[in-house]
PDB file of C-alpha atoms in Angstrom:
ATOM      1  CA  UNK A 842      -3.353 -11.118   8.244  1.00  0.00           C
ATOM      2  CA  UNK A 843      -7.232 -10.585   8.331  1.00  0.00           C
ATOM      3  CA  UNK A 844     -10.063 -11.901  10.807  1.00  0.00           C
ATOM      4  CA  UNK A 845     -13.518 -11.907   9.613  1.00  0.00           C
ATOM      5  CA  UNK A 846     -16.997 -11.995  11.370  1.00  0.00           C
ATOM      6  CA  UNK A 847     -20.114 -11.524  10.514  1.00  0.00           C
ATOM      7  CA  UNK A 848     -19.747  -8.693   7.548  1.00  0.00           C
ATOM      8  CA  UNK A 849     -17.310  -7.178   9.161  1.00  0.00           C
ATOM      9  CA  UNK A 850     -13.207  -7.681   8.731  1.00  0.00           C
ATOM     10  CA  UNK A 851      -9.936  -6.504  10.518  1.00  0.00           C
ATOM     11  CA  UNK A 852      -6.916  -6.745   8.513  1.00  0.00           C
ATOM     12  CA  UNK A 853      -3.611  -5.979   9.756  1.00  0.00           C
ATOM     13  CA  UNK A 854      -0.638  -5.312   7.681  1.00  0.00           C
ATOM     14  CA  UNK A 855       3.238  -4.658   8.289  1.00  0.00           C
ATOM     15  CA  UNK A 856       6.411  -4.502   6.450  1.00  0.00           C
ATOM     16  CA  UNK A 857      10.287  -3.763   7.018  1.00  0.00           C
ATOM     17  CA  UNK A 858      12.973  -3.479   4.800  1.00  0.00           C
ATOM     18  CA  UNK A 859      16.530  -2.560   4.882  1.00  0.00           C
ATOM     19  CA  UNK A 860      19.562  -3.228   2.912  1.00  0.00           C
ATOM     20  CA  UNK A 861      23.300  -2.249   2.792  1.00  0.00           C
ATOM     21  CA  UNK A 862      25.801  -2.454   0.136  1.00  0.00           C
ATOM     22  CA  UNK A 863      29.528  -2.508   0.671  1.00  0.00           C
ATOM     23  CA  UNK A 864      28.488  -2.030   4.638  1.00  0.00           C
ATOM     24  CA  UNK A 865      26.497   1.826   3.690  1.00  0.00           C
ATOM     25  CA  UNK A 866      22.602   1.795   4.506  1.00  0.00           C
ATOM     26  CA  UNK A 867      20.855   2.293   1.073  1.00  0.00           C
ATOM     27  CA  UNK A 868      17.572   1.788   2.203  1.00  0.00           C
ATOM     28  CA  UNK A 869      15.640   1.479   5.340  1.00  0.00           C
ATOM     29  CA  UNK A 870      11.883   2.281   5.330  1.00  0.00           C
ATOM     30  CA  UNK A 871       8.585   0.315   7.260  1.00  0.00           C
ATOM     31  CA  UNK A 872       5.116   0.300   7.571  1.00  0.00           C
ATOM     32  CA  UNK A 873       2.557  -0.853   9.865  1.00  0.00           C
ATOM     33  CA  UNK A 874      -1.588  -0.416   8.895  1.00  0.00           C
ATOM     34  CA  UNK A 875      -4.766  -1.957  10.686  1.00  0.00           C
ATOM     35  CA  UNK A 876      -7.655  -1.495   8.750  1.00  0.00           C
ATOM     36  CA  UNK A 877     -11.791  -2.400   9.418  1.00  0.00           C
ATOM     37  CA  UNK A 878     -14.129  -3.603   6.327  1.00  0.00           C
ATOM     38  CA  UNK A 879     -17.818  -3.272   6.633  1.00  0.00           C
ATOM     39  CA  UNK A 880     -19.777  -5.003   3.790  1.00  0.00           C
ATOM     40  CA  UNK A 881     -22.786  -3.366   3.186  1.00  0.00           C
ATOM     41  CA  UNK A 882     -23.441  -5.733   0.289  1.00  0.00           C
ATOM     42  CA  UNK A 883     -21.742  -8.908  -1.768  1.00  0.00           C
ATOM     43  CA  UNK A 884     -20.064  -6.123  -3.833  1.00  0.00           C
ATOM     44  CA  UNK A 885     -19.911  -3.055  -1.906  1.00  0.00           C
ATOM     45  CA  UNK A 886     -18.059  -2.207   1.368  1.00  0.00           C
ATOM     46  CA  UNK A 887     -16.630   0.919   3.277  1.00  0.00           C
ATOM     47  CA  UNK A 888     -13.342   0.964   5.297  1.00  0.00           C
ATOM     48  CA  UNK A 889     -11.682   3.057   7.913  1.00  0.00           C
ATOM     49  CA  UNK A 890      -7.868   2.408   8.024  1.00  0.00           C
ATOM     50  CA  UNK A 891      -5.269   3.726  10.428  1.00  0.00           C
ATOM     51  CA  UNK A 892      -1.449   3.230   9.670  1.00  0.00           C
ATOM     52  CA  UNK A 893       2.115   4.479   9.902  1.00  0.00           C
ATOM     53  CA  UNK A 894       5.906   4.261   7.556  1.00  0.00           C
ATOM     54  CA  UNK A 895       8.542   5.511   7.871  1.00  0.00           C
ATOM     55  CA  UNK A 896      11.447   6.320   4.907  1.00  0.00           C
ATOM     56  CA  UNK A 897      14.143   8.932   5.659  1.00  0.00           C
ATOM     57  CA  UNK A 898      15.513   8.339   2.250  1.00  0.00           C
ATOM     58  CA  UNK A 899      12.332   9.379   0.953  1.00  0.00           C
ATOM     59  CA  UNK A 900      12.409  12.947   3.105  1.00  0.00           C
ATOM     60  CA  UNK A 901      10.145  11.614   5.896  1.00  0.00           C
ATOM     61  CA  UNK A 902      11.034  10.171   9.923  1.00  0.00           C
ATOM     62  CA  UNK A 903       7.299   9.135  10.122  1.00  0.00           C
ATOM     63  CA  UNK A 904       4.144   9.425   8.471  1.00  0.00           C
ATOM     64  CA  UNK A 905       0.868   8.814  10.010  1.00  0.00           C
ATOM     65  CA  UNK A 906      -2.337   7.952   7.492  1.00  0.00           C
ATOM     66  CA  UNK A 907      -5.787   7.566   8.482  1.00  0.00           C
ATOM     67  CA  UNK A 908      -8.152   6.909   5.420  1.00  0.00           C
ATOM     68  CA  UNK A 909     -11.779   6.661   5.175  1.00  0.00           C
ATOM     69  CA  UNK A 910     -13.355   5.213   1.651  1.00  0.00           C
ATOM     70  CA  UNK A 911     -15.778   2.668  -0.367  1.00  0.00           C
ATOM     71  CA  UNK A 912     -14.290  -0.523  -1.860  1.00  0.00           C
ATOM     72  CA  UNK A 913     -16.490  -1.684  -4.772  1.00  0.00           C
ATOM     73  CA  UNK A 914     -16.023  -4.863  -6.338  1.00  0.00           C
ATOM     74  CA  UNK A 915     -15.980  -5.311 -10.082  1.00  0.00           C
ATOM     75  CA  UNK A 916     -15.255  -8.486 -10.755  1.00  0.00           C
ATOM     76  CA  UNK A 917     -15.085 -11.122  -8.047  1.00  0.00           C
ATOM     77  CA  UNK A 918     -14.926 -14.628  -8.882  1.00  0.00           C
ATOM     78  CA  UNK A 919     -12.739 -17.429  -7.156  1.00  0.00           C
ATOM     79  CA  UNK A 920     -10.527 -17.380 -10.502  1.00  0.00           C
ATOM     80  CA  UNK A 921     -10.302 -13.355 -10.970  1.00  0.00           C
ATOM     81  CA  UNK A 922     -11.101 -10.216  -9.012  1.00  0.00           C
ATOM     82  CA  UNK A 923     -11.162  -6.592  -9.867  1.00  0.00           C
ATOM     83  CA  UNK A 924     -11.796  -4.196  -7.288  1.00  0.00           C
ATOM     84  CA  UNK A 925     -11.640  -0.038  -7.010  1.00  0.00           C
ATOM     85  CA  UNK A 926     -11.595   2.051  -3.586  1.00  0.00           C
ATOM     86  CA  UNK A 927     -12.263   5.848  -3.416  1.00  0.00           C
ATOM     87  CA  UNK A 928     -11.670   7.851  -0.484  1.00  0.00           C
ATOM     88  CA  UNK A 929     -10.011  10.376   1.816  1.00  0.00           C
ATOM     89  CA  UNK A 930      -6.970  10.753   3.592  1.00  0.00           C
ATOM     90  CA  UNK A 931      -5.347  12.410   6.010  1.00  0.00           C
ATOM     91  CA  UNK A 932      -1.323  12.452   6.760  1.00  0.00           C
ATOM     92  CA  UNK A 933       0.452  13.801   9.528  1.00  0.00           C
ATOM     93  CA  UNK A 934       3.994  14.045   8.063  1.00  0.00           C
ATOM     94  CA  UNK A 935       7.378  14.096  10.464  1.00  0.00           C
ATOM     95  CA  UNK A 936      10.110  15.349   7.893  1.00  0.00           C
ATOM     96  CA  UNK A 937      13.653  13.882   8.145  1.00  0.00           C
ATOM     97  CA  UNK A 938      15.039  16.779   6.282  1.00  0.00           C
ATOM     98  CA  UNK A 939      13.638  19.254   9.106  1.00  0.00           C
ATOM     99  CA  UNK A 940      12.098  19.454  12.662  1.00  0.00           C
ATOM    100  CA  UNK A 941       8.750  20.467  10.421  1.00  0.00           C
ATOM    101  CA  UNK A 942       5.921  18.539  10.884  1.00  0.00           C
ATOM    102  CA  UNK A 943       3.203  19.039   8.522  1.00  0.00           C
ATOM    103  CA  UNK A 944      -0.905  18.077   8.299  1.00  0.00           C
ATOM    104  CA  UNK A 945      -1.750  17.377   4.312  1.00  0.00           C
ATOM    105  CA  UNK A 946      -4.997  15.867   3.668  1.00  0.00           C
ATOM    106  CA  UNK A 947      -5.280  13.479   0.019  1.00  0.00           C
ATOM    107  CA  UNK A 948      -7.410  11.710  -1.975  1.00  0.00           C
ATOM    108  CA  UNK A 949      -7.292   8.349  -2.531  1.00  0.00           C
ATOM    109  CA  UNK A 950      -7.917   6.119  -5.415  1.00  0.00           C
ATOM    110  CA  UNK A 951      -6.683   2.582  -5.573  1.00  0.00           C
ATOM    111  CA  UNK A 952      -7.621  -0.212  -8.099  1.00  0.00           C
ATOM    112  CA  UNK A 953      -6.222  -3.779  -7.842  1.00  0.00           C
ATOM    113  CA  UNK A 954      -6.739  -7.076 -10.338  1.00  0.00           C
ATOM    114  CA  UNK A 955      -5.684 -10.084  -9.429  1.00  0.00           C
ATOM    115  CA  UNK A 956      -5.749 -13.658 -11.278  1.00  0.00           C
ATOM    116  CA  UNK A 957      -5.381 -16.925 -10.429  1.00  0.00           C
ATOM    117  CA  UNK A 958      -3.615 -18.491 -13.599  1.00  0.00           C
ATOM    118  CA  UNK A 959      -3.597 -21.951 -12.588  1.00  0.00           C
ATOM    119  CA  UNK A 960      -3.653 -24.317  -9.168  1.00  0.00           C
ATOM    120  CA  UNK A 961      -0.457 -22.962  -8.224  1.00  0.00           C
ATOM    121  CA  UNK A 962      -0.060 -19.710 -10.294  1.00  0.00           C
ATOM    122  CA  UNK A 963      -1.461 -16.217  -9.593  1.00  0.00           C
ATOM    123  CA  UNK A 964      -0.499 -12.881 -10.491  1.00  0.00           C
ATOM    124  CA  UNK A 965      -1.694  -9.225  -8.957  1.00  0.00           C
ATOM    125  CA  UNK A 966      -1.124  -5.453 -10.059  1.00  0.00           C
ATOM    126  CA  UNK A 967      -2.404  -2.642  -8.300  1.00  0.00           C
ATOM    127  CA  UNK A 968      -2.130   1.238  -8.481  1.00  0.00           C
ATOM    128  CA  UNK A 969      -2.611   3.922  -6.140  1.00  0.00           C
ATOM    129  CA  UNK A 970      -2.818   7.478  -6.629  1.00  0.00           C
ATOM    130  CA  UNK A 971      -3.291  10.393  -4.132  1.00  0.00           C
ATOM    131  CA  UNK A 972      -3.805  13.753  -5.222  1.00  0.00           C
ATOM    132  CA  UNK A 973      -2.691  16.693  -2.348  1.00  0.00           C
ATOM    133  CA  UNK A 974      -5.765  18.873  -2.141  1.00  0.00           C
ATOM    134  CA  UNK A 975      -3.771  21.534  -1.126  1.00  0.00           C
ATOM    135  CA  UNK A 976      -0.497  21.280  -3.545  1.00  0.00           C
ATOM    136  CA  UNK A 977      -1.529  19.989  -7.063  1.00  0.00           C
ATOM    137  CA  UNK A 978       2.043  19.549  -7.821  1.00  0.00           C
ATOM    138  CA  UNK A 979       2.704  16.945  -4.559  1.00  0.00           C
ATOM    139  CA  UNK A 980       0.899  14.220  -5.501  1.00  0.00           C
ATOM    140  CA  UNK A 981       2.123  10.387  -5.075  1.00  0.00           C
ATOM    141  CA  UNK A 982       1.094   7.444  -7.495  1.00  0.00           C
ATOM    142  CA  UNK A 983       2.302   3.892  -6.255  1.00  0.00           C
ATOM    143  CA  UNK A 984       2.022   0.821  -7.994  1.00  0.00           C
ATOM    144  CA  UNK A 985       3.152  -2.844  -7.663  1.00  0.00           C
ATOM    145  CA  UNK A 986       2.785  -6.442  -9.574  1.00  0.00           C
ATOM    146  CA  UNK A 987       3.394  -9.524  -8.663  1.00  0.00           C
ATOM    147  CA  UNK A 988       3.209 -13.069  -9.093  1.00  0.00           C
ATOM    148  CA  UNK A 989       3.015 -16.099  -6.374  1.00  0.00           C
ATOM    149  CA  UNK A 990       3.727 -19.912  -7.027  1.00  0.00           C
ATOM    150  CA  UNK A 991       2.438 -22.279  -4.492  1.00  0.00           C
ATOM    151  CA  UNK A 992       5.284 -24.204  -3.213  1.00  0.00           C
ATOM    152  CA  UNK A 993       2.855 -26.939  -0.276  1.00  0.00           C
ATOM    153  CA  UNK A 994      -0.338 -26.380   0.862  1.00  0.00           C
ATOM    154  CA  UNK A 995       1.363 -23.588   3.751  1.00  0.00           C
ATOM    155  CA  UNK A 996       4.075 -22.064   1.198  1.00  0.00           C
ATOM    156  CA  UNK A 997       4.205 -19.925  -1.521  1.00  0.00           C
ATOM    157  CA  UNK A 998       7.612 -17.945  -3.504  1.00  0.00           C
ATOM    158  CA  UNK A 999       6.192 -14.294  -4.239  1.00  0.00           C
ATOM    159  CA  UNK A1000       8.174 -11.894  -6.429  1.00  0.00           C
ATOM    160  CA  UNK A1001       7.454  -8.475  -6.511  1.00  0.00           C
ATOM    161  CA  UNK A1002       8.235  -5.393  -7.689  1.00  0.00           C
ATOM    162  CA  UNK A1003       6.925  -2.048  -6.247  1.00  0.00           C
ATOM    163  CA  UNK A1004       7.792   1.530  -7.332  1.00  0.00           C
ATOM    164  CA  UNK A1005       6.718   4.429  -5.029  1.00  0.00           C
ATOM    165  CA  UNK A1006       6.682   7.882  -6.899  1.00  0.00           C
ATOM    166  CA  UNK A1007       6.718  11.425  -5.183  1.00  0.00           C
ATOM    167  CA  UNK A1008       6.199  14.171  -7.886  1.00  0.00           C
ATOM    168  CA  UNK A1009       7.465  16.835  -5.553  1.00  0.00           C
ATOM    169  CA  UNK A1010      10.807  15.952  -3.966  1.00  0.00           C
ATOM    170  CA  UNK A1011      12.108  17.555  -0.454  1.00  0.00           C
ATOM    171  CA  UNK A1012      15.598  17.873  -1.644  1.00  0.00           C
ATOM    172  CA  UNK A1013      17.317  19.118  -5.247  1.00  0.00           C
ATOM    173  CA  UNK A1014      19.150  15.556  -5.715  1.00  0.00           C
ATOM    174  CA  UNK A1015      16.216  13.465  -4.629  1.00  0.00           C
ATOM    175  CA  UNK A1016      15.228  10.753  -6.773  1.00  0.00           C
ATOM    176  CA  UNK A1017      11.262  10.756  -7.349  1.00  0.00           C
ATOM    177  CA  UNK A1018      10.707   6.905  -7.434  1.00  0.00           C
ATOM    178  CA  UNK A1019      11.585   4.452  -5.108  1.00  0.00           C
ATOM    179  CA  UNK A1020      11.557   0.935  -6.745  1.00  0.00           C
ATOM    180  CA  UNK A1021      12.209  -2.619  -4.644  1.00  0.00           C
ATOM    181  CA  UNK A1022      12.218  -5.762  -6.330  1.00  0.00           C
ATOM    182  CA  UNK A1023      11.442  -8.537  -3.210  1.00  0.00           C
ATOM    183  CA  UNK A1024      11.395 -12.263  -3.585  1.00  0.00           C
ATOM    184  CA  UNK A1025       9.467 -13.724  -0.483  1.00  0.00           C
ATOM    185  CA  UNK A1026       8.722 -17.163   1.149  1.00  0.00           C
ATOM    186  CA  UNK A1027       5.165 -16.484   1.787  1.00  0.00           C
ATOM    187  CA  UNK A1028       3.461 -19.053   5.139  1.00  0.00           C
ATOM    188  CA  UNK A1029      -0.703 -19.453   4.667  1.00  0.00           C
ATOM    189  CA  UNK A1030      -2.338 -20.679   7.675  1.00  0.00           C
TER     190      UNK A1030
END
């Protein structure tokens, strides 16, 4: 959800998943982010965001992020938009493997395209990448498209599929991407 005023914007975010199979947890993991936009101009804006997620599949109780960046718009058109971030960020990592908790500060580049196709059709992809300034080899890339019919005026079906990828992995079995596919009932208000 986002509130805007003035050239300024708050946008909160959140999301929760778990799932079981044959009554075993295979996957539990959230996240929770609020985040403030300051347009400097039609096409250029800066952001501080402040979030937390949690995965303990994916070696990690809690992870705090706090990111500071530019968000530069492309294109931006009520049909199609095309936008690029750059920026900083800084993790404080709770490991589920260990009682180790660990500081690692990233970079941050995102990108994200979205179209709408038609009056009830749109489609996004975006990409994220974060190199560790510290280990070269511990970097994380995350990426996701989707698509979203318009069902009313209030809601849409959105299907999605999202892969997070770790390059370094905590334990020798670990698997280095995480994928969910999510169909959603999506309310606009």
């Amino acid at each position: 959800t986002s509130y805007t005023f003035d050239a300024n914007a708050l946008i909160a975010t959140g999301r929760y998943l778990q799932t079981k199979a044959s009554g075993t947890e295979t996957a539990k993991s959230w996240e929770a982010a609020i985040r403030y936009e300051r347009a400097l101009s039609d096409l250029f804006s800066i952001y501080l965001q402040h979030g937390a997620e949690s995965d303990v599949y994916a070696g990690y109780t809690q992870r705090d992020n706090t990111d500071l960046g530019g968000k530069y718009h492309l294109i931006k058109t009520e049909e199609e938009n095309l936008l690029a971030e750059a920026g900083f960020r800084h993790s404080k990592i709770m490991s589920s493997v260990s009682d180790e908790t660990s500081y690692v500060n990233y970079g941050r580049f995102y990108s994200e395209y979205s179209r709408k196709i038609n009056s009830t059709l749109s489609a996004k992809a975006w990409v994220e990448y974060l190199p560790n300034f510290k280990d070269s080899e511990a970097y994380l890339v995350n990426y996701e498209g989707s698509v979203t019919a318009m069902m009313t005026q209030i809601f849409s079906l959105k299907t999605a599929y999202l892969v997070k990828y770790h390059n370094k992995t905590v334990l020798p079995d670990e698997k280095k991407e995480d994928k969910t596919l999510t169909v959603s009932l999506v309310a606009k208000f």
